Short mmCIF file of C-alpha atoms (C1' of nucleotides) in Angstrom, two decimals:
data_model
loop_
_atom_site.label_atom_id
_atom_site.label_comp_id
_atom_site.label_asym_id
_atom_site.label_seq_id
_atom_site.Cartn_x
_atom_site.Cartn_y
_atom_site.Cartn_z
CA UNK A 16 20.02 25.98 -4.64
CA UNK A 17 17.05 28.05 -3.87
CA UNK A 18 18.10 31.94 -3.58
CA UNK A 19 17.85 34.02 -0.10
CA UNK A 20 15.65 36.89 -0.82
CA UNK A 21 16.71 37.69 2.43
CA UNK A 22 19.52 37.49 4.92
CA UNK A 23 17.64 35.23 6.94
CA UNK A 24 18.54 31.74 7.30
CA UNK A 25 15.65 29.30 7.11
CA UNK A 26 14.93 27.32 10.31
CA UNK A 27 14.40 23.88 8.34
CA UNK A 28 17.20 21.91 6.74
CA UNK A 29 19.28 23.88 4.57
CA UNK A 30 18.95 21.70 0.74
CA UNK A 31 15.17 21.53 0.89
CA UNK A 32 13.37 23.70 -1.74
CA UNK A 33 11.58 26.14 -0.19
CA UNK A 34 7.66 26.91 -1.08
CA UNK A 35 7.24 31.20 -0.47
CA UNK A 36 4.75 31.01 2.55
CA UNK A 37 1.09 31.75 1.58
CA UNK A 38 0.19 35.11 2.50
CA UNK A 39 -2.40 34.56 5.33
CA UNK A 40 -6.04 34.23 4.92
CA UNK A 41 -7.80 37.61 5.37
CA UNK A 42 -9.99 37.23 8.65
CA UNK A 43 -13.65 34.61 7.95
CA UNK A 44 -11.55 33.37 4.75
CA UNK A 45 -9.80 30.38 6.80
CA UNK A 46 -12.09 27.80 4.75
CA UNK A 47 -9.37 29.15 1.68
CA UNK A 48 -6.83 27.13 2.92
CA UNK A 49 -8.75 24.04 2.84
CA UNK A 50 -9.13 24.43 -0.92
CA UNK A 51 -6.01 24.98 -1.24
CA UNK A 52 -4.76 22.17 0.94
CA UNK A 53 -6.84 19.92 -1.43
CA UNK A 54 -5.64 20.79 -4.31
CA UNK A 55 -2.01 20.24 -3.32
CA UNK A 56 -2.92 16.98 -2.15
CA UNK A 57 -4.43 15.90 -5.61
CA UNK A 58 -1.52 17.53 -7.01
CA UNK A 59 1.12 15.63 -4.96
CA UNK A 60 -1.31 12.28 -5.24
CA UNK A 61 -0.96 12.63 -9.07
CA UNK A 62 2.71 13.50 -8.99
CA UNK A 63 4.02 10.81 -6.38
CA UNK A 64 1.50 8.22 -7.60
CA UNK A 65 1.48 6.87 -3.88
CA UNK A 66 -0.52 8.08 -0.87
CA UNK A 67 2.01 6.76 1.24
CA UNK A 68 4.37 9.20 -0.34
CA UNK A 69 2.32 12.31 0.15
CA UNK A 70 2.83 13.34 3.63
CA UNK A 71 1.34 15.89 5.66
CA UNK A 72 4.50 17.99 5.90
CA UNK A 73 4.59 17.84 2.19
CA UNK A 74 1.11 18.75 1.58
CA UNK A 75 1.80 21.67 3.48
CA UNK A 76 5.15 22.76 2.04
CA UNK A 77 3.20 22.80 -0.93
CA UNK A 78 0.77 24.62 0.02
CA UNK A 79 2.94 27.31 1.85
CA UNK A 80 2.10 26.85 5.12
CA UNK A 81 3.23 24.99 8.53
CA UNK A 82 2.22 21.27 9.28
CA UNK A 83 -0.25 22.02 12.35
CA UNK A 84 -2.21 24.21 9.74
CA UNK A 85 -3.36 21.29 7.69
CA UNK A 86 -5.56 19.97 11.06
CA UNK A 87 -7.87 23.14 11.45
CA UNK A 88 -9.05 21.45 8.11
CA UNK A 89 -8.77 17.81 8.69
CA UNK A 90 -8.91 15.82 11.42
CA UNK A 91 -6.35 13.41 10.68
CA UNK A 92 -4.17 12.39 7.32
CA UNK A 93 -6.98 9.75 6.11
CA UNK A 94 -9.86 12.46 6.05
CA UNK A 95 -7.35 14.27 3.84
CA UNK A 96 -6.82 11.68 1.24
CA UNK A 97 -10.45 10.68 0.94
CA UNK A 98 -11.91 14.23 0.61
CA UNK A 99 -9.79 14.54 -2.72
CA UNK A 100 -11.14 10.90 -3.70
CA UNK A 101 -14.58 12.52 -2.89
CA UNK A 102 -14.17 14.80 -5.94
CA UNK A 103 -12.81 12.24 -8.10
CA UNK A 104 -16.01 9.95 -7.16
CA UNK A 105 -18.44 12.65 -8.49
CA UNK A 106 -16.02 12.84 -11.49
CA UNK A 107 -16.01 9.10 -12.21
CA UNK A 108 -19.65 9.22 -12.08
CA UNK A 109 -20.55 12.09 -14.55
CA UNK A 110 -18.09 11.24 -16.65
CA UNK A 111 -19.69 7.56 -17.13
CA UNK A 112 -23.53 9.27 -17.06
CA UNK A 113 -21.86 11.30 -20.11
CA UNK A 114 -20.62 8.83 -21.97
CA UNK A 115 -23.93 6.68 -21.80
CA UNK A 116 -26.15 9.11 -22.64
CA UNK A 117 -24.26 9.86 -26.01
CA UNK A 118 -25.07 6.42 -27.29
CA UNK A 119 -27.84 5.71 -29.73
CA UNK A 120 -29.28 2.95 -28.28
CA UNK A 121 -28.79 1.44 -24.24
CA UNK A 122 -26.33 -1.47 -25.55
CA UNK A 123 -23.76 0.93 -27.07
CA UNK A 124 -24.83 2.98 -23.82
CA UNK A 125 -23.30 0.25 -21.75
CA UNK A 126 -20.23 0.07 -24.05
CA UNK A 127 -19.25 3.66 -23.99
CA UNK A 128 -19.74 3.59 -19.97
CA UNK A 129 -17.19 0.68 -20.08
CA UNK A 130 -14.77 2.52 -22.45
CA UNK A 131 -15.38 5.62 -19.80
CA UNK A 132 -14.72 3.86 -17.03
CA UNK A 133 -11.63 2.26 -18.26
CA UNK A 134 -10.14 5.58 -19.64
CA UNK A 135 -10.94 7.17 -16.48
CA UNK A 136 -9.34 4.13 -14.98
CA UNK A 137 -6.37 4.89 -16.77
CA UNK A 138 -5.84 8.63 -16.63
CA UNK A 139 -6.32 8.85 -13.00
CA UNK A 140 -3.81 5.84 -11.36
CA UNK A 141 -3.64 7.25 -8.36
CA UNK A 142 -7.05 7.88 -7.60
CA UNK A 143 -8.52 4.97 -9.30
CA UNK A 144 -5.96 3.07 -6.68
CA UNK A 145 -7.47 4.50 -3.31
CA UNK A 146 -10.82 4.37 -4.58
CA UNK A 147 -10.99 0.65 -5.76
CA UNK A 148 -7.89 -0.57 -4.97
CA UNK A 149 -7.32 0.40 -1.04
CA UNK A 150 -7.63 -2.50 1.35
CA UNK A 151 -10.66 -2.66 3.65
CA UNK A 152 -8.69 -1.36 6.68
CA UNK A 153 -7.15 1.43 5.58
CA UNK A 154 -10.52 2.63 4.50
CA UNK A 155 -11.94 5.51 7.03
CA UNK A 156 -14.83 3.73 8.66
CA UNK A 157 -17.00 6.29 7.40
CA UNK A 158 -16.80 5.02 3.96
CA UNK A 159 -18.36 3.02 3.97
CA UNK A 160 -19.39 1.58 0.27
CA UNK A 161 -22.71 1.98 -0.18
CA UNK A 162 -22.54 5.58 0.72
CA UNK A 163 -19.73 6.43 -1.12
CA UNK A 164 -19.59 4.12 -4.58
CA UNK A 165 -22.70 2.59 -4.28
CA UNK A 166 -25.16 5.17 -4.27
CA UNK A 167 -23.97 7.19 -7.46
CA UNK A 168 -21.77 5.09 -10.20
CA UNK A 169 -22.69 1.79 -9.33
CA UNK A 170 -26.87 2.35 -9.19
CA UNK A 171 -26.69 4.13 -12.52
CA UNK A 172 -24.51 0.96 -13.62
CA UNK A 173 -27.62 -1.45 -12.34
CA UNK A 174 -30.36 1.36 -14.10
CA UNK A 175 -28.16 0.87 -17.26
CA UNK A 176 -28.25 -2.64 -17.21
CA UNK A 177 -31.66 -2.77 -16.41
CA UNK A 178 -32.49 -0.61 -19.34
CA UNK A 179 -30.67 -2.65 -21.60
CA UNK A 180 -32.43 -6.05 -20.61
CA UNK A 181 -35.69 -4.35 -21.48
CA UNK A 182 -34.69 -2.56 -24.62
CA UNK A 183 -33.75 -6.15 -25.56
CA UNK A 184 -36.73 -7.54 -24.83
CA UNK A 185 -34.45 -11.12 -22.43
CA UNK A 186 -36.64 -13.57 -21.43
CA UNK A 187 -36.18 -14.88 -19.14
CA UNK A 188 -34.91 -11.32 -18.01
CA UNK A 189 -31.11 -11.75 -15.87
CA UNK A 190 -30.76 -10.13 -12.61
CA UNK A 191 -29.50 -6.68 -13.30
CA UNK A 192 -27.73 -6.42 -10.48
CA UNK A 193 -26.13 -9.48 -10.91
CA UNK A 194 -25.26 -8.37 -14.36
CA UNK A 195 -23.72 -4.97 -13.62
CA UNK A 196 -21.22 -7.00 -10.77
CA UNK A 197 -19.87 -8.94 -13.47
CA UNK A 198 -19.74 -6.18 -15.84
CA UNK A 199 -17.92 -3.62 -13.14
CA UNK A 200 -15.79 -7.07 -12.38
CA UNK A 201 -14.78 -6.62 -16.38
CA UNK A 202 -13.73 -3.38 -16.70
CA UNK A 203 -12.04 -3.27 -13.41
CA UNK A 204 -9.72 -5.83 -14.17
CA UNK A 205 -8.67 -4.95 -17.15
CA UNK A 206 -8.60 -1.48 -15.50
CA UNK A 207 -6.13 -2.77 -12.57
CA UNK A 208 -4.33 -4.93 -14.09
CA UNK A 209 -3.06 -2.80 -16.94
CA UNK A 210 -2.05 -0.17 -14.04
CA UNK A 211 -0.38 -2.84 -11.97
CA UNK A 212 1.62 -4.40 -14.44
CA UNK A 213 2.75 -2.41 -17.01
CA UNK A 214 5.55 -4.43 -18.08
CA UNK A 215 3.11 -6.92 -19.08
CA UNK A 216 3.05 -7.77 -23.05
CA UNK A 217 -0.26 -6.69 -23.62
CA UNK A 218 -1.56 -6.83 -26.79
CA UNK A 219 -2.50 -3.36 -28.58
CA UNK A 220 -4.55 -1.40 -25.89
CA UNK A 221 -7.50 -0.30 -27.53
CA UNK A 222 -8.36 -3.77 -28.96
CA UNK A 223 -7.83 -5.56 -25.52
CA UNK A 224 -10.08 -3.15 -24.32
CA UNK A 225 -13.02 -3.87 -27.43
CA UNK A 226 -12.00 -7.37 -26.65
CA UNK A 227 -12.80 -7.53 -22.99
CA UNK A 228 -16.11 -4.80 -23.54
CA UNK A 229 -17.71 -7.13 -26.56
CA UNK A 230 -17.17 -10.21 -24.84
CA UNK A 231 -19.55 -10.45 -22.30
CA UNK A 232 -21.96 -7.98 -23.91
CA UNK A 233 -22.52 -10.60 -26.44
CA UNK A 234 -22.93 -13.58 -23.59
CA UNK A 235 -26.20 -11.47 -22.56
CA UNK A 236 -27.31 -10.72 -26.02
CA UNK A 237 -30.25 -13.32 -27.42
CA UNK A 238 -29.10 -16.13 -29.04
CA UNK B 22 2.45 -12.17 30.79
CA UNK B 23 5.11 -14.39 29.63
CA UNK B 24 7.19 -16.47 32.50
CA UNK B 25 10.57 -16.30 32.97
CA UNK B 26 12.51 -19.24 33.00
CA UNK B 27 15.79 -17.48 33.78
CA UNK B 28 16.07 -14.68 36.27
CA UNK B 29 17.64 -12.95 33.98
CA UNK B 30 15.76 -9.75 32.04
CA UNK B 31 15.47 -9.17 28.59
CA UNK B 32 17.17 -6.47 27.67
CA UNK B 33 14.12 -5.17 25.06
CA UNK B 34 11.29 -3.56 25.85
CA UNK B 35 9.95 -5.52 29.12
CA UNK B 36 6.29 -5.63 27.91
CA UNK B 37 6.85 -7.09 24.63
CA UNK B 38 6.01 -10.92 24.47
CA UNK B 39 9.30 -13.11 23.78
CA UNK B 40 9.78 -15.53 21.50
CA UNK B 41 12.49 -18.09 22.81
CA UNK B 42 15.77 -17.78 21.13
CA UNK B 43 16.00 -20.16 18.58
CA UNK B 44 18.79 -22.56 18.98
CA UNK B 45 22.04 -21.53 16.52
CA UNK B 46 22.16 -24.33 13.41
CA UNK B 47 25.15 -25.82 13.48
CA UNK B 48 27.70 -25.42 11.21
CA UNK B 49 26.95 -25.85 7.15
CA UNK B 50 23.37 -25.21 8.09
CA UNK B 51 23.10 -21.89 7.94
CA UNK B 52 20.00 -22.80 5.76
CA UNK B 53 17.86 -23.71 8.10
CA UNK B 54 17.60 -20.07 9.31
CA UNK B 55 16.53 -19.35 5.29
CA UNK B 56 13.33 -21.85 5.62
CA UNK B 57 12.47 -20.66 8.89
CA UNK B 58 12.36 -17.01 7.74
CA UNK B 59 10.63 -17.70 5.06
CA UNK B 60 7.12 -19.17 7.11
CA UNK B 61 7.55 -16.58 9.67
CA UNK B 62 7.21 -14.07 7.11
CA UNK B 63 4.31 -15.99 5.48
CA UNK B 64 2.77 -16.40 8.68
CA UNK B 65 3.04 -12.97 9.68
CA UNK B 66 1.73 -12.20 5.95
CA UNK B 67 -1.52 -13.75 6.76
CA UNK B 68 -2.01 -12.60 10.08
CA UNK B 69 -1.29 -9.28 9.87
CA UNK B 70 -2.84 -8.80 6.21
CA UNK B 71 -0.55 -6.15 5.16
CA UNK B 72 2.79 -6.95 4.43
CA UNK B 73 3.52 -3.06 5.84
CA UNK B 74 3.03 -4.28 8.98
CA UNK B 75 5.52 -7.19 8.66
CA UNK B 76 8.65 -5.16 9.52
CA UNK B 77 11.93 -7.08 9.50
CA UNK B 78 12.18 -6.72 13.08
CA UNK B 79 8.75 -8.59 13.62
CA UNK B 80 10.18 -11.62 11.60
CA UNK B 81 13.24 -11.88 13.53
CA UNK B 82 11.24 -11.97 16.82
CA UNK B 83 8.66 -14.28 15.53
CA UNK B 84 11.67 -16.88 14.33
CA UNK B 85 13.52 -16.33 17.84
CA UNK B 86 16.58 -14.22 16.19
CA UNK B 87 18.35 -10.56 16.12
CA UNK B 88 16.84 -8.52 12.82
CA UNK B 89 20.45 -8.44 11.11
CA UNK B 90 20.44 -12.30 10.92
CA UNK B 91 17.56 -11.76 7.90
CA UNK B 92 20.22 -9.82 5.88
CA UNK B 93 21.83 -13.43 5.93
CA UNK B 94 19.80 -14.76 3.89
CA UNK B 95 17.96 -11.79 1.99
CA UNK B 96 19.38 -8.67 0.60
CA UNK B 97 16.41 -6.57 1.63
CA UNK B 98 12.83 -6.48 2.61
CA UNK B 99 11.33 -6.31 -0.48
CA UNK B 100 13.82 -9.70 -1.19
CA UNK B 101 12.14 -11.40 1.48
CA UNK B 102 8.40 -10.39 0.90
CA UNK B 103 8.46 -11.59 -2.48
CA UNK B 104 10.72 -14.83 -2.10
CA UNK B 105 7.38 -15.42 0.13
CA UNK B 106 5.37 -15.24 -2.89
CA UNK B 107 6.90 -17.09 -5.20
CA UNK B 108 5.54 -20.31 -3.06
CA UNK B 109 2.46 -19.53 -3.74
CA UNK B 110 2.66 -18.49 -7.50
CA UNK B 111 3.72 -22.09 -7.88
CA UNK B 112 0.90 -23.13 -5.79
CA UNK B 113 -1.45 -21.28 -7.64
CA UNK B 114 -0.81 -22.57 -11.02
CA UNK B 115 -0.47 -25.96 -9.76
CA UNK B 116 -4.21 -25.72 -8.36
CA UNK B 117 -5.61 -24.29 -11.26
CA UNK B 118 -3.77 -26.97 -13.32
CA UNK B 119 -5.31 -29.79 -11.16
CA UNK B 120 -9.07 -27.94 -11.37
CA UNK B 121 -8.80 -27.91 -15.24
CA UNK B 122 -7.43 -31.33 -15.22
CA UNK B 123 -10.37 -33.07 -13.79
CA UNK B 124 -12.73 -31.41 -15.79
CA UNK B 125 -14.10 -33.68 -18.27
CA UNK B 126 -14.04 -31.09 -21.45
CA UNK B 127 -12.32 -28.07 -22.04
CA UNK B 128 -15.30 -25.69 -21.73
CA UNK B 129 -15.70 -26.87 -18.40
CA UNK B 130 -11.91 -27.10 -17.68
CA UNK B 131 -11.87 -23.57 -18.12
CA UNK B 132 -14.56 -22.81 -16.07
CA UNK B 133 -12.89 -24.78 -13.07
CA UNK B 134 -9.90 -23.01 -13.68
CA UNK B 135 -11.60 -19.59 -13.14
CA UNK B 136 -13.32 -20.74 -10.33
CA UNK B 137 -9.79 -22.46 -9.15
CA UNK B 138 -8.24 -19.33 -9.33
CA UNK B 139 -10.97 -17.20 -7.11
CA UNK B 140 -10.97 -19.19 -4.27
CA UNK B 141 -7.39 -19.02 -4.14
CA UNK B 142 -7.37 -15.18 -4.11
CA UNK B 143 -10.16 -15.37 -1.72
CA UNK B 144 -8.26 -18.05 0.63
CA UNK B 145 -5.10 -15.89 -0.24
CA UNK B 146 -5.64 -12.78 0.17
CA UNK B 147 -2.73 -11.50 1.14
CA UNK B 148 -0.70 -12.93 -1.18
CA UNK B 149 -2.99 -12.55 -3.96
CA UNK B 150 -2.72 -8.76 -3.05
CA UNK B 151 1.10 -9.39 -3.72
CA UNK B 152 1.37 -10.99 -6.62
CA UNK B 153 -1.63 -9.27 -8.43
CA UNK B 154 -2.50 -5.84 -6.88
CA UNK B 155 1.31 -4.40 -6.08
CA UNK B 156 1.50 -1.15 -7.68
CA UNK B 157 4.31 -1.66 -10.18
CA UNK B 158 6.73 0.76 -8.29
CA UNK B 159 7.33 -1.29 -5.21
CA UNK B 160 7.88 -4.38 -7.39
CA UNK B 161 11.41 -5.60 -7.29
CA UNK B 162 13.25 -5.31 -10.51
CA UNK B 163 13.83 -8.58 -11.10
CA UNK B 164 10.12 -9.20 -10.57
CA UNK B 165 9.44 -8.63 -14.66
CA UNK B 166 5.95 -10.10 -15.12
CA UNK B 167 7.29 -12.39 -18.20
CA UNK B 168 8.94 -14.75 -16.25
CA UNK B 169 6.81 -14.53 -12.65
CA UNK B 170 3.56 -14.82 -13.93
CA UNK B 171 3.51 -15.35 -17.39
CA UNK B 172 5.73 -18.04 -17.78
CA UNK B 173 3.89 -20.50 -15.70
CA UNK B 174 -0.25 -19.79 -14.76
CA UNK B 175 -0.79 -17.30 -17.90
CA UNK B 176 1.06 -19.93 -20.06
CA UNK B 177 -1.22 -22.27 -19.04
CA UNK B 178 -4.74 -20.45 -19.70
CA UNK B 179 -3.63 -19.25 -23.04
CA UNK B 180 -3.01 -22.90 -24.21
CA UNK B 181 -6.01 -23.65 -22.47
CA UNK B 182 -8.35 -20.92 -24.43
CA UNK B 183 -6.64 -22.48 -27.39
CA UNK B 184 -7.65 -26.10 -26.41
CA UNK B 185 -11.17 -24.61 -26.56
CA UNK B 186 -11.11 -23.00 -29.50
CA UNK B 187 -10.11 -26.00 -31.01
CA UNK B 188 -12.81 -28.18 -29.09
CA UNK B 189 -15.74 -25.84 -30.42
CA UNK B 190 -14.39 -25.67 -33.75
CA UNK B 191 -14.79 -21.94 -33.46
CA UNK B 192 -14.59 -20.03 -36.98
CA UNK B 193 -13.25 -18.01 -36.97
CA UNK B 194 -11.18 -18.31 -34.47
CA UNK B 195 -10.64 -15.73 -31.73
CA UNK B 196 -7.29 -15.23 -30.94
CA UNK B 197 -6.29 -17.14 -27.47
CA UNK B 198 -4.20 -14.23 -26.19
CA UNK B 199 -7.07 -11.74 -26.26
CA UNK B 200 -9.44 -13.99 -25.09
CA UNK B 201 -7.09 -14.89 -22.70
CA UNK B 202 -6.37 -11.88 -21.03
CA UNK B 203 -10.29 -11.01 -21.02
CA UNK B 204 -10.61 -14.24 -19.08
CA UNK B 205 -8.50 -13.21 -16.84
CA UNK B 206 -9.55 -9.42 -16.50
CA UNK B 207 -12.82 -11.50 -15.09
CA UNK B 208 -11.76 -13.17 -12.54
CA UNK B 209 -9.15 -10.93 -11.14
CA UNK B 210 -11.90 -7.69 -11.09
CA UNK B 211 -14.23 -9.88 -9.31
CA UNK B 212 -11.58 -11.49 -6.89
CA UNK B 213 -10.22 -8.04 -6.12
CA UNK B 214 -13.37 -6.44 -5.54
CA UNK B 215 -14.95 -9.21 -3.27
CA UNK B 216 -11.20 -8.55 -1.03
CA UNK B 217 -11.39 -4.92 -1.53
CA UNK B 218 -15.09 -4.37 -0.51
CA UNK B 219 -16.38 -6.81 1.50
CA UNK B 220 -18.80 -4.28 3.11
CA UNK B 221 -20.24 -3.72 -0.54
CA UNK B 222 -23.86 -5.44 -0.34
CA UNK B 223 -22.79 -8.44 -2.76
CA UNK B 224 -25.16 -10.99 -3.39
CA UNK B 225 -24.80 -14.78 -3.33
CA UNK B 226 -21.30 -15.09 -3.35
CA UNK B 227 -21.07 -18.81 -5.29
CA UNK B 228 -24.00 -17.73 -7.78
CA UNK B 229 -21.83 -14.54 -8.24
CA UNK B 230 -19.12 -16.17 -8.84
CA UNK B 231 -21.12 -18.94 -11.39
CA UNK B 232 -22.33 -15.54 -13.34
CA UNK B 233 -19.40 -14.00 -13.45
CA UNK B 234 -17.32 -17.32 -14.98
CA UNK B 235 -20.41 -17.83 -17.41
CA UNK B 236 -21.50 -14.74 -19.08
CA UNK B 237 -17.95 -14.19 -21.30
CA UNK B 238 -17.62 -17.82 -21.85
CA UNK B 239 -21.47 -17.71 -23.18
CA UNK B 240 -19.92 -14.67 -25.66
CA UNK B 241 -17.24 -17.20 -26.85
CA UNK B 242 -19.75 -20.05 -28.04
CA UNK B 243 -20.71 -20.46 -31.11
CA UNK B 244 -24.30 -19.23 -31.80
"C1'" DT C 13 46.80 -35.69 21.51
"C1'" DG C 14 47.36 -30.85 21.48
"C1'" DT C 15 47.03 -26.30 19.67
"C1'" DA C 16 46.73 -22.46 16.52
"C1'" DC C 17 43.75 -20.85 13.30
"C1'" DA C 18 39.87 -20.21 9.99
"C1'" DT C 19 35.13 -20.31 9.40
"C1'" DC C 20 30.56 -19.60 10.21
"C1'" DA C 21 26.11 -18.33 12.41
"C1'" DG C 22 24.92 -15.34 14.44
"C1'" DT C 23 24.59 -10.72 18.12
"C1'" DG C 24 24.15 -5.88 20.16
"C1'" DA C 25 24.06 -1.43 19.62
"C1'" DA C 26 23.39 2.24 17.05
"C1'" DC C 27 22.39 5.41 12.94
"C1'" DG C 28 19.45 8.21 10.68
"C1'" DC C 29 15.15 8.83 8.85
"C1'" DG C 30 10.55 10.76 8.16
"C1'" DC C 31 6.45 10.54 9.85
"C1'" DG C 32 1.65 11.95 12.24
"C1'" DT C 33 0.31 14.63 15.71
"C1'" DT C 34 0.07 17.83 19.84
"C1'" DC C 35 0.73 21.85 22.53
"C1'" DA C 36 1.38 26.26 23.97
"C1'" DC C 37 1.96 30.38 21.65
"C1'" DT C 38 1.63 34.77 18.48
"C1'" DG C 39 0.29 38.58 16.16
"C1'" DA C 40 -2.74 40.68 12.84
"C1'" DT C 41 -7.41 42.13 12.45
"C1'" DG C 42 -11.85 43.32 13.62
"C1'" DT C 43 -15.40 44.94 17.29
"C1'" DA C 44 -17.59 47.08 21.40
"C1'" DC C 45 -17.74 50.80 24.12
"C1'" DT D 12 -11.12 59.09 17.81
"C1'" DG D 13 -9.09 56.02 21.08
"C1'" DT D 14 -8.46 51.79 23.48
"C1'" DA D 15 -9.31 47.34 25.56
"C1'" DC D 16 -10.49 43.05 24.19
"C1'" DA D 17 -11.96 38.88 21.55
"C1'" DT D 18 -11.24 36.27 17.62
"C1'" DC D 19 -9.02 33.91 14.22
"C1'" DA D 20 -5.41 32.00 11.12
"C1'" DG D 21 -1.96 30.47 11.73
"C1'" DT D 22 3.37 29.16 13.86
"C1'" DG D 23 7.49 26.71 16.11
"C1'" DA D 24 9.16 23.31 18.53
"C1'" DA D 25 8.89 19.08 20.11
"C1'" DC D 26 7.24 14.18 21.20
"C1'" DG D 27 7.48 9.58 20.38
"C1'" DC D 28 7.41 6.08 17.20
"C1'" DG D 29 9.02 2.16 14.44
"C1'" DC D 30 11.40 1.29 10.81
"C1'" DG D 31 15.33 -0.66 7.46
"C1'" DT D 32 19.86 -1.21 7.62
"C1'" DT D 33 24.92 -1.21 8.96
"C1'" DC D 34 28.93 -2.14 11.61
"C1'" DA D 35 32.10 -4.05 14.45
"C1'" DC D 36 32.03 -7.90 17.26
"C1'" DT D 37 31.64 -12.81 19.47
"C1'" DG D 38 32.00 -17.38 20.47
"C1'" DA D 39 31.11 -22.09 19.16
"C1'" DT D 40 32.79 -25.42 16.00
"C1'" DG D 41 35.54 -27.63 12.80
"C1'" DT D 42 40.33 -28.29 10.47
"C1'" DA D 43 45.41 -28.47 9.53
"C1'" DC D 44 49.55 -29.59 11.26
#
DNA sequence: TGTACATCAGTGAACGCGCGTTCACTGATGTAC
DNA sequence: TGTACATCAGTGAACGCGCGTTCACTGATGTAC
């Protein structure tokens, strides 16, 4: 398998691919590891596609380093998982923000975040899964989701909205936070169902996804 | 805790709360055993809300029985879990079939059927996480979405899109699939959110729900 | 009416696994005097 | 320039858990002769 550079036999079972253990962090540098530790994470997240499947002895085989290490950094597996999410969030968000403010006009603005969302949706499984898809009670109680989802994607979702109900002049004008729920309730199915069930005989992709963005875009439009 | 009829002791952990064996079926009814399983595990399903936490072991207990009687009846967990389900995916298109049935048009009809459908995910939730939100790796094989789900409660919306196509004279006319499938993206995103984040600060759940069915189905009219 | 045998519905005990987490410790590096 | 000490970034070994699953078995019940 894996050759000895040295004579040594390792201590853990014999077949197991062995990471070359991280040289040490020079003394005040301890906070490396946690970058480090993070990254590995996201990298095993991606890789597995299941957060049941990355384990905390993995994480740190990856990283180079023995199990115990991983809690000077986190205080249990959960805080782990959601402090990669945390960088996907702020992602998700400016990547949406982006994609908005390249339209000509707030309607197409509302398209393109759609179109963003879903991609991102789609290019991220994993994360998309924990951060919309986890059940309430595996979610740390300190997420909860107007901190975490609310105050950033969603808000600029209800702005959006908002700025499209005056740009076309509605009267009477919808609730624009009612408006953005249904439109996040869009895009997210489509989003999750097209990761859950692949085998599905979906129609061409990029159409479905046109489809299901026109759709109720034109239901708010004037008549 | 629990009083002992016998003087005997059980020989498992003392603490644990004991069901009473369950009586052997007699002979050519091995069967029996089968059923009984089967609402244990749904029970269990419900209660627990995470169909992790419903080890074999826990079913066997709650049905009065050893753990290897289960492989009796079911070649493995994952067997059992979704033999649970496939109860309710009859159930489920059966109740959307009766909403749509009453309705007195097929605009309407599809409207009940949408709001059929979320308040059995919401009433479901467990199961609904089954059969919709299962990440595609821990589905069984023989689990293909073509014959679970398509063939009956999919089925049955595309004909009815087509029904109101047909009703509104639409020209031209969409194509039922896509519209289909958007339909459904709707009311699966908003059922999944409202069990994924029930700490998110929804509003008005039924006027939610009324927006949500209404603004794509507004899109499809003629205008 | 009796008995050997087959069948069937289960049981009891164990295997082996991987996991999250804890605990007491080590040894390199910097600092104070 | 030397040395005692504190600090810090880790390590190694183990605990205890619950799980899915397997294996050899038991003992009640029916059946053939």
């Amino acid at each position: 398998m894996t050759e000895h550079a040295t004579a040594e036999a390792k201590p853990e079972a014999s077949g197991t691919p062995v990471t070359p253990r991280r040289r040490r962090a020079p003394r005040g540098q301890g906070e490396l590891l946690r970058e480090e530790i993070l990254e590995a994470t996201e990298r095993l997240l991606i890789a597995t596609g299941d957060q049941d499947a990355v384990s905390i002895r993995a994480v740190a085989e990856a990283v180079g380093v023995t199990s115990p290490s991983i809690y000077l950094h986190f205080a249990d597996k959960m805080e782990l998982i959601f402090a990669v999410c945390e960088r996907h969030f702020q992602r998700f968000d400016e990547i949406q923000e982006a994609a908005a403010a390249a339209a000509p006009d707030p309607v197409q603005g509302l398209m393109e975040r759609g179109r963003a969302y879903i991609k991102f949706g789609l290019e991220n499984p994993e994360q998309y899964r924990i951060l919309f898809m986890t059940k309430p009670a595996q979610t740390p109680e300190s997420w909860t989701f107007e901190r975490v989802i609310g105050s950033v994607a969603f808000e600029h979702l209800v702005a959006a909205v908002a700025e499209c109900i005056e740009f076309l002049k509605l009267d009477p004008p919808p609730d624009a936070q009612m408006v953005a729920i249904t439109l996040w309730s869009m895009v997210h199915g489509l989003t999750s169902l097209l990761l859950n069930h692949p085998k599905f005989p979906w129609p061409d992709r990029d159409a479905l996804i046109e489809d299901v963005l026109t759709m109720p875009i034109q239901g708010l439009l004037p008549r």
